[in-house]
Short mmCIF file of C-alpha atoms in Angstrom, two decimals:
data_model
loop_
_atom_site.label_atom_id
_atom_site.label_comp_id
_atom_site.label_asym_id
_atom_site.label_seq_id
_atom_site.Cartn_x
_atom_site.Cartn_y
_atom_site.Cartn_z
CA UNK A 1 0.00 0.00 0.00
CA UNK A 2 1.61 3.30 -1.05
CA UNK A 3 2.06 5.90 1.70
CA UNK A 4 3.38 8.61 -0.57
CA UNK A 5 4.30 8.62 -4.23
CA UNK A 6 4.28 11.44 -6.77
CA UNK A 7 1.35 11.20 -9.19
CA UNK A 8 3.63 11.51 -12.23
CA UNK A 9 5.88 8.77 -10.92
CA UNK A 10 2.91 6.52 -10.20
CA UNK A 11 1.65 6.97 -13.77
CA UNK A 12 5.09 6.03 -15.10
CA UNK A 13 5.30 2.92 -12.91
CA UNK A 14 1.90 1.75 -14.07
CA UNK A 15 2.57 2.38 -17.77
CA UNK A 16 6.29 1.89 -18.42
CA UNK A 17 7.37 0.10 -15.24
CA UNK A 18 11.13 0.46 -15.11
CA UNK A 19 13.70 -1.60 -13.24
CA UNK A 20 13.86 -1.67 -9.44
CA UNK A 21 16.88 -2.99 -7.54
CA UNK A 22 15.95 -4.78 -4.33
CA UNK A 23 17.42 -7.03 -1.67
CA UNK A 24 17.41 -10.52 -3.17
CA UNK A 25 17.40 -13.23 -4.19
CA UNK A 26 13.95 -13.65 -5.71
CA UNK A 27 11.20 -14.31 -3.21
CA UNK A 28 12.30 -11.80 -0.55
CA UNK A 29 9.75 -9.41 0.90
CA UNK A 30 11.42 -6.63 -1.11
CA UNK A 31 10.76 -8.69 -4.24
CA UNK A 32 7.11 -9.05 -3.23
CA UNK A 33 6.80 -5.26 -2.88
CA UNK A 34 8.35 -4.71 -6.33
CA UNK A 35 5.78 -7.06 -7.84
CA UNK A 36 2.94 -5.30 -6.02
CA UNK A 37 3.90 -1.83 -7.25
CA UNK A 38 3.14 -2.64 -10.89
CA UNK A 39 3.02 -5.69 -13.14
CA UNK A 40 5.30 -3.76 -15.53
CA UNK A 41 8.10 -3.34 -13.00
CA UNK A 42 11.25 -5.40 -13.58
CA UNK A 43 12.70 -6.53 -10.20
CA UNK A 44 16.51 -6.63 -10.13
CA UNK A 45 17.81 -8.58 -7.09
CA UNK A 46 20.99 -7.45 -5.31
CA UNK A 47 22.91 -9.04 -2.45
CA UNK A 48 23.11 -6.10 -0.02
CA UNK A 49 21.47 -2.73 0.64
CA UNK A 50 24.73 -1.12 -0.46
CA UNK A 51 24.51 -2.96 -3.77
CA UNK A 52 20.97 -1.61 -4.23
CA UNK A 53 22.20 1.96 -3.65
CA UNK A 54 25.15 1.48 -6.01
CA UNK A 55 22.84 0.20 -8.77
CA UNK A 56 20.69 3.33 -8.45
CA UNK A 57 23.56 5.82 -8.23
CA UNK A 58 25.40 4.28 -11.22
CA UNK A 59 22.13 4.21 -13.23
CA UNK A 60 22.17 0.46 -13.74
CA UNK A 61 18.52 0.52 -12.65
CA UNK A 62 15.78 3.14 -12.62
CA UNK A 63 14.87 2.80 -8.94
CA UNK A 64 15.80 1.03 -5.73
CA UNK A 65 13.74 -0.33 -2.85
CA UNK A 66 15.00 -0.26 0.77
CA UNK A 67 13.12 -1.37 3.92
CA UNK A 68 13.45 1.21 6.71
CA UNK A 69 10.83 0.50 9.39
CA UNK A 70 8.92 -2.47 10.80
CA UNK A 71 6.04 -2.23 13.27
CA UNK A 72 7.57 -4.97 15.46
CA UNK A 73 11.33 -4.62 15.00
CA UNK A 74 11.39 -0.81 14.73
CA UNK A 75 13.84 1.07 12.53
CA UNK A 76 15.85 -1.13 10.14
CA UNK A 77 19.27 0.33 10.81
CA UNK A 78 21.08 -1.43 7.94
CA UNK A 79 18.63 0.15 5.50
CA UNK A 80 19.07 3.63 6.97
CA UNK A 81 22.86 3.27 7.04
CA UNK A 82 22.92 2.51 3.31
CA UNK A 83 20.64 5.45 2.49
CA UNK A 84 22.33 8.26 4.41
CA UNK A 85 24.21 10.79 2.27
CA UNK A 86 24.21 8.30 -0.61
CA UNK A 87 23.16 10.56 -3.48
CA UNK A 88 19.59 9.22 -3.74
CA UNK A 89 16.21 10.78 -3.06
CA UNK A 90 13.16 9.00 -1.66
CA UNK A 91 10.34 9.32 -4.19
CA UNK A 92 7.84 6.92 -2.67
CA UNK A 93 7.06 4.75 0.34
CA UNK A 94 5.15 1.50 0.43
CA UNK A 95 3.78 -0.36 3.45
CA UNK A 96 3.76 -4.15 3.03
CA UNK A 97 2.06 -6.63 5.35
CA UNK A 98 4.54 -9.26 6.54
CA UNK A 99 3.52 -12.87 7.12
CA UNK A 100 6.27 -15.03 8.63
CA UNK A 101 6.39 -18.80 8.28
CA UNK A 102 8.84 -21.54 9.21
CA UNK A 103 10.16 -23.39 6.16
CA UNK A 104 12.29 -26.54 6.06
CA UNK A 105 13.23 -29.57 4.00
CA UNK A 106 10.57 -32.23 3.51
CA UNK A 107 10.33 -34.46 6.57
CA UNK A 108 11.49 -31.80 9.03
CA UNK A 109 9.26 -31.13 12.04
CA UNK A 110 9.32 -28.81 15.03
CA UNK A 111 10.96 -31.59 17.01
CA UNK A 112 13.86 -31.98 14.53
CA UNK A 113 14.60 -28.29 13.94
CA UNK A 114 17.42 -26.85 16.05
CA UNK A 115 18.34 -23.63 14.21
CA UNK A 116 16.62 -21.04 12.05
CA UNK A 117 18.17 -18.72 9.49
CA UNK A 118 16.77 -15.44 8.18
CA UNK A 119 17.37 -11.72 7.80
CA UNK A 120 18.04 -9.99 11.13
CA UNK A 121 14.78 -8.00 10.92
CA UNK A 122 12.72 -11.17 10.44
CA UNK A 123 14.53 -12.79 13.36
CA UNK A 124 13.61 -9.85 15.60
CA UNK A 125 10.01 -10.01 14.42
CA UNK A 126 9.75 -13.68 15.47
CA UNK A 127 11.93 -13.55 18.61
CA UNK A 128 9.12 -14.61 20.98
CA UNK A 129 8.47 -17.79 19.01
CA UNK A 130 12.19 -18.59 18.89
CA UNK A 131 12.55 -18.22 22.65
CA UNK A 132 9.48 -20.34 23.29
CA UNK A 133 10.79 -23.12 21.04
CA UNK A 134 14.38 -22.82 22.40
CA UNK A 135 15.72 -22.57 18.86
CA UNK A 136 19.05 -21.00 17.87
CA UNK A 137 19.30 -18.44 15.09
CA UNK A 138 21.75 -17.36 12.42
CA UNK A 139 21.61 -14.32 10.15
CA UNK A 140 21.39 -14.32 6.36
CA UNK A 141 21.47 -11.26 4.11
CA UNK A 142 17.76 -11.71 3.26
CA UNK A 143 14.83 -13.99 4.05
CA UNK A 144 15.06 -15.48 0.56
CA UNK A 145 18.78 -16.14 0.98
CA UNK A 146 17.97 -18.06 4.15
CA UNK A 147 15.41 -20.17 2.31
CA UNK A 148 17.90 -20.85 -0.47
CA UNK A 149 20.46 -22.02 2.11
CA UNK A 150 17.96 -24.43 3.69
CA UNK A 151 17.02 -25.71 0.25
CA UNK A 152 20.66 -26.59 -0.47
CA UNK A 153 21.23 -28.46 2.78
CA UNK A 154 20.17 -32.03 3.53
CA UNK A 155 19.74 -31.38 7.23
CA UNK A 156 16.33 -31.44 8.89
CA UNK A 157 17.72 -29.44 11.80
CA UNK A 158 17.89 -26.15 9.86
CA UNK A 159 14.84 -24.09 8.90
CA UNK A 160 14.23 -20.68 7.35
CA UNK A 161 11.92 -17.88 8.48
CA UNK A 162 10.33 -15.90 5.67
CA UNK A 163 7.33 -15.48 3.42
CA UNK A 164 5.12 -18.55 2.91
CA UNK A 165 5.60 -17.95 -0.82
CA UNK A 166 9.21 -19.10 -0.47
CA UNK A 167 8.05 -22.71 -0.01
CA UNK A 168 7.16 -23.27 -3.66
CA UNK A 169 10.05 -21.19 -4.98
CA UNK A 170 12.69 -23.16 -3.03
CA UNK A 171 10.94 -26.54 -2.78
CA UNK A 172 10.47 -26.34 0.99
CA UNK A 173 7.71 -27.45 3.34
CA UNK A 174 5.71 -25.11 5.57
CA UNK A 175 6.30 -26.27 9.13
CA UNK A 176 4.59 -23.41 10.99
CA UNK A 177 2.52 -20.36 10.05
CA UNK A 178 2.16 -16.86 11.55
CA UNK A 179 5.13 -16.99 13.91
CA UNK A 180 5.63 -13.21 14.21
CA UNK A 181 5.45 -11.57 17.64
CA UNK A 182 2.33 -9.67 16.59
CA UNK A 183 -0.31 -10.24 13.91
CA UNK A 184 -0.05 -6.54 12.95
CA UNK A 185 3.30 -6.88 11.22
CA UNK A 186 4.07 -4.34 8.50
CA UNK A 187 7.26 -2.99 6.92
CA UNK A 188 7.73 0.37 5.24
CA UNK A 189 9.90 0.39 2.11
CA UNK A 190 11.38 3.50 0.49
CA UNK A 191 11.40 3.76 -3.30
CA UNK A 192 14.52 5.70 -4.23
CA UNK A 193 15.96 7.32 -7.34
CA UNK A 194 19.26 8.95 -8.19
CA UNK A 195 18.93 12.48 -6.90
CA UNK A 196 19.96 14.24 -10.11
CA UNK A 197 17.46 12.22 -12.17
CA UNK A 198 14.26 13.44 -10.56
CA UNK A 199 12.22 16.61 -10.87
CA UNK A 200 11.94 16.39 -7.10
CA UNK A 201 15.30 18.12 -6.84
CA UNK A 202 13.70 21.39 -7.96
CA UNK A 203 14.03 24.28 -5.53
CA UNK A 204 10.57 23.64 -4.12
CA UNK A 205 11.93 20.42 -2.61
CA UNK A 206 14.99 22.01 -1.03
CA UNK A 207 13.57 23.16 2.30
CA UNK A 208 15.21 23.27 5.70
CA UNK A 209 12.49 21.51 7.66
CA UNK A 210 13.84 18.19 8.88
CA UNK A 211 12.61 15.04 10.55
CA UNK A 212 14.91 13.40 13.05
CA UNK A 213 14.46 9.65 12.74
CA UNK A 214 15.07 7.56 15.87
CA UNK A 215 17.56 4.73 15.88
CA UNK A 216 17.99 1.79 18.23
CA UNK A 217 19.61 2.08 21.68
CA UNK A 218 22.53 -0.14 20.68
CA UNK A 219 23.32 1.97 17.62
CA UNK A 220 23.30 5.14 19.69
CA UNK A 221 25.45 3.49 22.32
CA UNK A 222 28.04 2.46 19.75
CA UNK A 223 28.22 6.08 18.55
CA UNK A 224 28.51 7.85 21.89
CA UNK A 225 30.35 5.19 23.91
CA UNK A 226 32.55 2.94 21.75
CA UNK A 227 33.78 -0.42 22.97
CA UNK A 228 36.60 0.12 25.44
CA UNK A 229 34.76 2.94 27.26
CA UNK A 230 34.55 2.44 31.02
CA UNK A 231 31.86 -0.09 31.85
CA UNK A 232 30.08 2.20 34.33
CA UNK A 233 29.99 5.02 31.76
CA UNK A 234 28.53 2.73 29.10
CA UNK A 235 25.87 1.52 31.52
CA UNK A 236 24.91 5.08 32.44
CA UNK A 237 24.55 5.99 28.79
CA UNK A 238 22.66 2.79 28.06
CA UNK A 239 20.02 3.61 30.67
CA UNK A 240 19.64 7.14 29.28
CA UNK A 241 19.43 5.90 25.72
CA UNK A 242 16.91 3.19 26.55
CA UNK A 243 14.62 5.85 28.03
CA UNK A 244 15.08 7.95 24.93
CA UNK A 245 14.46 5.15 22.45
CA UNK A 246 11.67 3.13 24.02
CA UNK A 247 12.24 -0.13 22.10
CA UNK A 248 13.99 1.70 19.27
CA UNK A 249 10.93 3.70 18.26
CA UNK A 250 11.25 6.96 20.13
CA UNK A 251 9.72 10.14 18.79
CA UNK A 252 12.64 12.46 18.16
CA UNK A 253 11.64 15.22 15.80
CA UNK A 254 12.87 18.76 15.44
CA UNK A 255 12.85 21.65 13.01
CA UNK A 256 16.06 23.13 11.75
CA UNK A 257 15.76 26.89 11.32
CA UNK A 258 17.36 29.02 8.63
CA UNK A 259 20.14 30.05 11.01
CA UNK A 260 20.95 26.43 11.83
CA UNK A 261 19.37 26.46 15.27
CA UNK A 262 16.76 23.90 16.31
CA UNK A 263 13.67 23.99 18.45
CA UNK A 264 13.30 21.80 21.53
CA UNK A 265 12.96 18.10 20.91
CA UNK A 266 9.80 16.37 22.06
CA UNK A 267 10.20 12.76 23.17
CA UNK A 268 6.99 10.88 24.03
CA UNK A 269 5.24 14.15 24.74
CA UNK A 270 7.91 15.46 27.13
CA UNK A 271 10.09 18.44 26.28
CA UNK A 272 13.67 17.56 27.19
CA UNK A 273 17.16 18.93 26.73
CA UNK A 274 19.16 16.80 24.35
CA UNK A 275 22.52 16.63 22.69
CA UNK A 276 22.75 15.47 19.09
CA UNK A 277 25.36 14.19 16.70
CA UNK A 278 24.71 14.36 12.99
CA UNK A 279 24.86 10.94 11.32
CA UNK A 280 23.53 11.74 7.84
CA UNK A 281 20.40 12.56 5.85
CA UNK A 282 18.30 11.67 2.81
CA UNK A 283 16.01 14.11 0.92
CA UNK A 284 12.38 13.10 0.43
CA UNK A 285 10.03 14.14 -2.38
CA UNK A 286 6.70 14.07 -0.54
CA UNK A 287 3.85 16.55 -0.51
CA UNK A 288 1.66 14.81 2.08
CA UNK A 289 3.47 15.35 5.40
CA UNK A 290 0.99 13.33 7.47
CA UNK A 291 1.51 10.27 5.24
CA UNK A 292 5.25 10.85 5.32
CA UNK A 293 5.28 10.67 9.12
CA UNK A 294 3.19 7.50 9.20
CA UNK A 295 5.53 5.91 6.65
CA UNK A 296 8.41 6.21 9.11
CA UNK A 297 6.49 4.74 12.03
CA UNK A 298 5.78 7.94 13.92
CA UNK A 299 2.52 8.33 15.82
CA UNK A 300 0.53 10.57 13.51
CA UNK A 301 -1.90 11.78 16.19
CA UNK A 302 1.02 12.93 18.39
CA UNK A 303 2.64 14.65 15.44
CA UNK A 304 -0.59 16.23 14.34
CA UNK A 305 -1.08 17.73 17.79
CA UNK A 306 2.47 19.07 18.12
CA UNK A 307 4.01 19.57 14.70
CA UNK A 308 1.78 19.59 11.63
CA UNK A 309 0.87 23.21 12.03
CA UNK A 310 4.52 24.24 12.09
CA UNK A 311 6.13 22.19 9.30
CA UNK A 312 6.08 23.33 5.64
CA UNK A 313 3.82 21.06 3.61
CA UNK A 314 5.94 20.76 0.46
CA UNK A 315 8.88 18.64 1.57
CA UNK A 316 11.23 17.49 4.31
CA UNK A 317 14.56 15.85 4.83
CA UNK A 318 14.95 12.79 7.01
CA UNK A 319 17.92 13.48 9.26
CA UNK A 320 19.49 10.87 11.49
CA UNK A 321 20.78 12.23 14.78
CA UNK A 322 21.93 10.44 17.88
CA UNK A 323 20.21 12.02 20.87
CA UNK A 324 21.23 11.57 24.50
CA UNK A 325 19.40 13.00 27.49
CA UNK A 326 21.49 15.56 29.36
#
């Protein structure tokens, strides 16, 4: 379901399609989103998020697709890290419902399976089920890559977590359905384009209003207190950061003024003093600010009450800052 996409771009996607680089191999959730955008779209699988960005920047494809937020796992940090200051612009966002299943070789059962393999985001989304079943986990670069690995092995102890559609594609059996932590499991994907190739780089899209996207406590901790820092200092920062992030989905939004100053940051409805470090940004071509906020997992009613009257309606930048309570 599209959250924001320019009308002219949508017309092009429906008529001429174009190629879209995505995290592969075929059968990943990114691949499913590509197929849902338009029947004329040509999905182009890539191994990593960085490879997707490179394909867009070097014009080997028309567009790229990067997952950036999940309603269970929170912000997808690997996706954001690839996007920041990369020379692309976000021209659309799509929300895709995620259904997670357990897939294994024929003959495997819950009693034979000892380990699961999947993308880190899918593993976080199904963490409750894994703990309940006392199953170990290993990370693959995508859900489809995990299914491909299981398909190549003869072991009945290894299973993959991913879309039920992977079963037919990789000749696997469905061992369990709906294993996500919550039935309301959705991921937001950004559709990106090389920045110089889009009309969205006109002056009307170059505004100074900015959205500060939250990142996970561990990512913030690694930035402000690297390994080797005194243990007590790291623990102090961890407790502060955990309060700030609230399961990695804190509301940290500010406006950058023309003179470079910022207004106070509101976190979960409380005005606090914070200290920020700039980590990078990505421009966004979006005219519907309310939809833009929802696409990044922010609580739209909170934002509507506090921010919508103050933010220009024509465009924003997403800016990643690390924020620590003073």
